[in-house]
């Protein structure tokens, strides 16, 4: 397993993602533990893309219902639980789709874990057509996520889906 992350010297997003994704595959292919793999993916995304906050919320049973529960992440401390349909993460879970939020204050019901967070992208991972987790990425800049992020982060989600 590669222990050093190679980060593209080019500063453009596509180059950085393109250098990162094969390394994520190499980093996770020899490990079966989900937590270990999600932890390294969060760290590698943070190191490469310098996101303000990047991490996972996993669907878990909680007192007879399901909730999103905070998983491996990098960045400031965050909210631990999110309900179905709540906030951006819970909406991505409920609707089983990617949500890009250019301005979190304009998203009804957005859950503010940090007042510094200004824009956000959330992507679900599915198994048997059910969401098993979401990847949440926050930026401290408005309108920081675009179709390039969506394209490459979807590749990351496909890699994660193979782990379940
Ligand atoms: N903003 C998210 C909550 C998670 S934090 O951003 C880390 C939401 O609205 O679901």
PDB file of N, CA and C and ligand atoms in Angstrom, residues 53 57 68 70 76-79 82 86-91 104 107 109-114 117 120 122 136-138, ligand 1:
ATOM      1  N   UNK A  53     -14.106  21.096   5.113  1.00  0.00           N
ATOM      2  CA  UNK A  53     -14.585  19.936   5.886  1.00  0.00           C
ATOM      3  C   UNK A  53     -14.947  18.850   4.896  1.00  0.00           C
ATOM      4  N   UNK A  57     -21.255  10.552   6.648  1.00  0.00           N
ATOM      5  CA  UNK A  57     -22.344  10.238   7.584  1.00  0.00           C
ATOM      6  C   UNK A  57     -22.918   8.899   7.146  1.00  0.00           C
ATOM      7  N   UNK A  68     -28.605   9.336  10.050  1.00  0.00           N
ATOM      8  CA  UNK A  68     -27.217   9.474   9.611  1.00  0.00           C
ATOM      9  C   UNK A  68     -26.385   9.765  10.850  1.00  0.00           C
ATOM     10  N   UNK A  70     -22.405  10.552  12.242  1.00  0.00           N
ATOM     11  CA  UNK A  70     -21.076  11.033  11.832  1.00  0.00           C
ATOM     12  C   UNK A  70     -20.067   9.882  11.786  1.00  0.00           C
ATOM     13  N   UNK A  76     -13.144  20.718  11.189  1.00  0.00           N
ATOM     14  CA  UNK A  76     -13.644  21.047  12.525  1.00  0.00           C
ATOM     15  C   UNK A  76     -14.695  20.039  13.001  1.00  0.00           C
ATOM     16  N   UNK A  77     -14.890  19.965  14.316  1.00  0.00           N
ATOM     17  CA  UNK A  77     -15.904  19.062  14.871  1.00  0.00           C
ATOM     18  C   UNK A  77     -17.259  19.361  14.235  1.00  0.00           C
ATOM     19  N   UNK A  78     -18.113  18.325  14.183  1.00  0.00           N
ATOM     20  CA  UNK A  78     -19.351  18.457  13.413  1.00  0.00           C
ATOM     21  C   UNK A  78     -20.525  17.848  14.161  1.00  0.00           C
ATOM     22  N   UNK A  79     -21.740  18.136  13.661  1.00  0.00           N
ATOM     23  CA  UNK A  79     -22.967  17.552  14.198  1.00  0.00           C
ATOM     24  C   UNK A  79     -22.865  16.031  14.080  1.00  0.00           C
ATOM     25  N   UNK A  82     -28.042  13.240  11.885  1.00  0.00           N
ATOM     26  CA  UNK A  82     -28.918  13.960  10.954  1.00  0.00           C
ATOM     27  C   UNK A  82     -30.063  13.020  10.579  1.00  0.00           C
ATOM     28  N   UNK A  86     -33.567  15.753   6.639  1.00  0.00           N
ATOM     29  CA  UNK A  86     -33.112  16.968   7.336  1.00  0.00           C
ATOM     30  C   UNK A  86     -31.793  17.465   6.726  1.00  0.00           C
ATOM     31  N   UNK A  87     -31.676  18.784   6.629  1.00  0.00           N
ATOM     32  CA  UNK A  87     -30.435  19.374   6.128  1.00  0.00           C
ATOM     33  C   UNK A  87     -30.094  18.876   4.724  1.00  0.00           C
ATOM     34  N   UNK A  88     -28.895  19.204   4.298  1.00  0.00           N
ATOM     35  CA  UNK A  88     -28.466  18.804   2.954  1.00  0.00           C
ATOM     36  C   UNK A  88     -28.195  17.295   2.933  1.00  0.00           C
ATOM     37  N   UNK A  89     -27.552  16.808   4.000  1.00  0.00           N
ATOM     38  CA  UNK A  89     -27.207  15.378   4.048  1.00  0.00           C
ATOM     39  C   UNK A  89     -28.458  14.504   4.090  1.00  0.00           C
ATOM     40  N   UNK A  90     -29.401  14.878   4.957  1.00  0.00           N
ATOM     41  CA  UNK A  90     -30.625  14.085   5.077  1.00  0.00           C
ATOM     42  C   UNK A  90     -31.482  14.160   3.821  1.00  0.00           C
ATOM     43  N   UNK A  91     -31.393  15.262   3.083  1.00  0.00           N
ATOM     44  CA  UNK A  91     -32.126  15.398   1.819  1.00  0.00           C
ATOM     45  C   UNK A  91     -31.485  14.530   0.737  1.00  0.00           C
ATOM     46  N   UNK A 104     -25.192  27.967   1.349  1.00  0.00           N
ATOM     47  CA  UNK A 104     -25.919  27.167   2.343  1.00  0.00           C
ATOM     48  C   UNK A 104     -27.064  27.956   2.992  1.00  0.00           C
ATOM     49  N   UNK A 107     -30.348  27.366   1.372  1.00  0.00           N
ATOM     50  CA  UNK A 107     -30.914  26.007   1.351  1.00  0.00           C
ATOM     51  C   UNK A 107     -31.824  25.844   2.558  1.00  0.00           C
ATOM     52  N   UNK A 109     -33.543  24.605   5.644  1.00  0.00           N
ATOM     53  CA  UNK A 109     -33.269  23.516   6.572  1.00  0.00           C
ATOM     54  C   UNK A 109     -31.819  23.117   6.677  1.00  0.00           C
ATOM     55  N   UNK A 110     -30.948  23.858   6.004  1.00  0.00           N
ATOM     56  CA  UNK A 110     -29.511  23.546   6.111  1.00  0.00           C
ATOM     57  C   UNK A 110     -29.091  23.475   7.568  1.00  0.00           C
ATOM     58  N   UNK A 111     -28.288  22.466   7.908  1.00  0.00           N
ATOM     59  CA  UNK A 111     -27.820  22.308   9.282  1.00  0.00           C
ATOM     60  C   UNK A 111     -26.417  22.915   9.363  1.00  0.00           C
ATOM     61  N   UNK A 112     -26.290  23.975  10.140  1.00  0.00           N
ATOM     62  CA  UNK A 112     -25.002  24.673  10.219  1.00  0.00           C
ATOM     63  C   UNK A 112     -24.159  24.077  11.340  1.00  0.00           C
ATOM     64  N   UNK A 113     -23.235  23.224  10.966  1.00  0.00           N
ATOM     65  CA  UNK A 113     -22.293  22.683  11.971  1.00  0.00           C
ATOM     66  C   UNK A 113     -21.221  23.715  12.258  1.00  0.00           C
ATOM     67  N   UNK A 114     -20.901  24.515  11.251  1.00  0.00           N
ATOM     68  CA  UNK A 114     -19.908  25.577  11.418  1.00  0.00           C
ATOM     69  C   UNK A 114     -20.395  26.813  10.687  1.00  0.00           C
ATOM     70  N   UNK A 117     -18.916  27.556   7.152  1.00  0.00           N
ATOM     71  CA  UNK A 117     -19.272  26.819   5.937  1.00  0.00           C
ATOM     72  C   UNK A 117     -20.202  27.649   5.065  1.00  0.00           C
ATOM     73  N   UNK A 120     -21.604  23.716  -0.254  1.00  0.00           N
ATOM     74  CA  UNK A 120     -21.558  22.311   0.155  1.00  0.00           C
ATOM     75  C   UNK A 120     -21.950  21.408  -1.008  1.00  0.00           C
ATOM     76  N   UNK A 122     -23.088  17.167  -1.392  1.00  0.00           N
ATOM     77  CA  UNK A 122     -23.338  15.895  -0.699  1.00  0.00           C
ATOM     78  C   UNK A 122     -23.679  14.835  -1.747  1.00  0.00           C
ATOM     79  N   UNK A 136     -20.033  14.208   2.558  1.00  0.00           N
ATOM     80  CA  UNK A 136     -20.368  15.632   2.686  1.00  0.00           C
ATOM     81  C   UNK A 136     -19.077  16.431   2.576  1.00  0.00           C
ATOM     82  N   UNK A 137     -19.071  17.420   1.693  1.00  0.00           N
ATOM     83  CA  UNK A 137     -17.906  18.296   1.563  1.00  0.00           C
ATOM     84  C   UNK A 137     -18.374  19.734   1.718  1.00  0.00           C
ATOM     85  N   UNK A 138     -17.719  20.463   2.602  1.00  0.00           N
ATOM     86  CA  UNK A 138     -18.069  21.863   2.854  1.00  0.00           C
ATOM     87  C   UNK A 138     -16.909  22.769   2.453  1.00  0.00           C
TER      88      UNK A 138
HETATM   89  N1  LIG B   1     -24.500  20.954   6.635  1.00  0.00           N
HETATM   90  C1  LIG B   1     -24.912  19.570   6.712  1.00  0.00           C
HETATM   91  C2  LIG B   1     -24.606  18.999   8.072  1.00  0.00           C
HETATM   92  C3  LIG B   1     -23.278  18.388   8.180  1.00  0.00           C
HETATM   93  S1  LIG B   1     -22.008  19.496   8.308  1.00  0.00           S
HETATM   94  O1  LIG B   1     -21.981  20.424   7.208  1.00  0.00           O
HETATM   95  C4  LIG B   1     -20.538  18.744   8.504  1.00  0.00           C
HETATM   96  C5  LIG B   1     -26.373  19.434   6.385  1.00  0.00           C
HETATM   97  O2  LIG B   1     -27.082  20.435   6.208  1.00  0.00           O
HETATM   98  O3  LIG B   1     -26.837  18.302   6.300  1.00  0.00           O
END
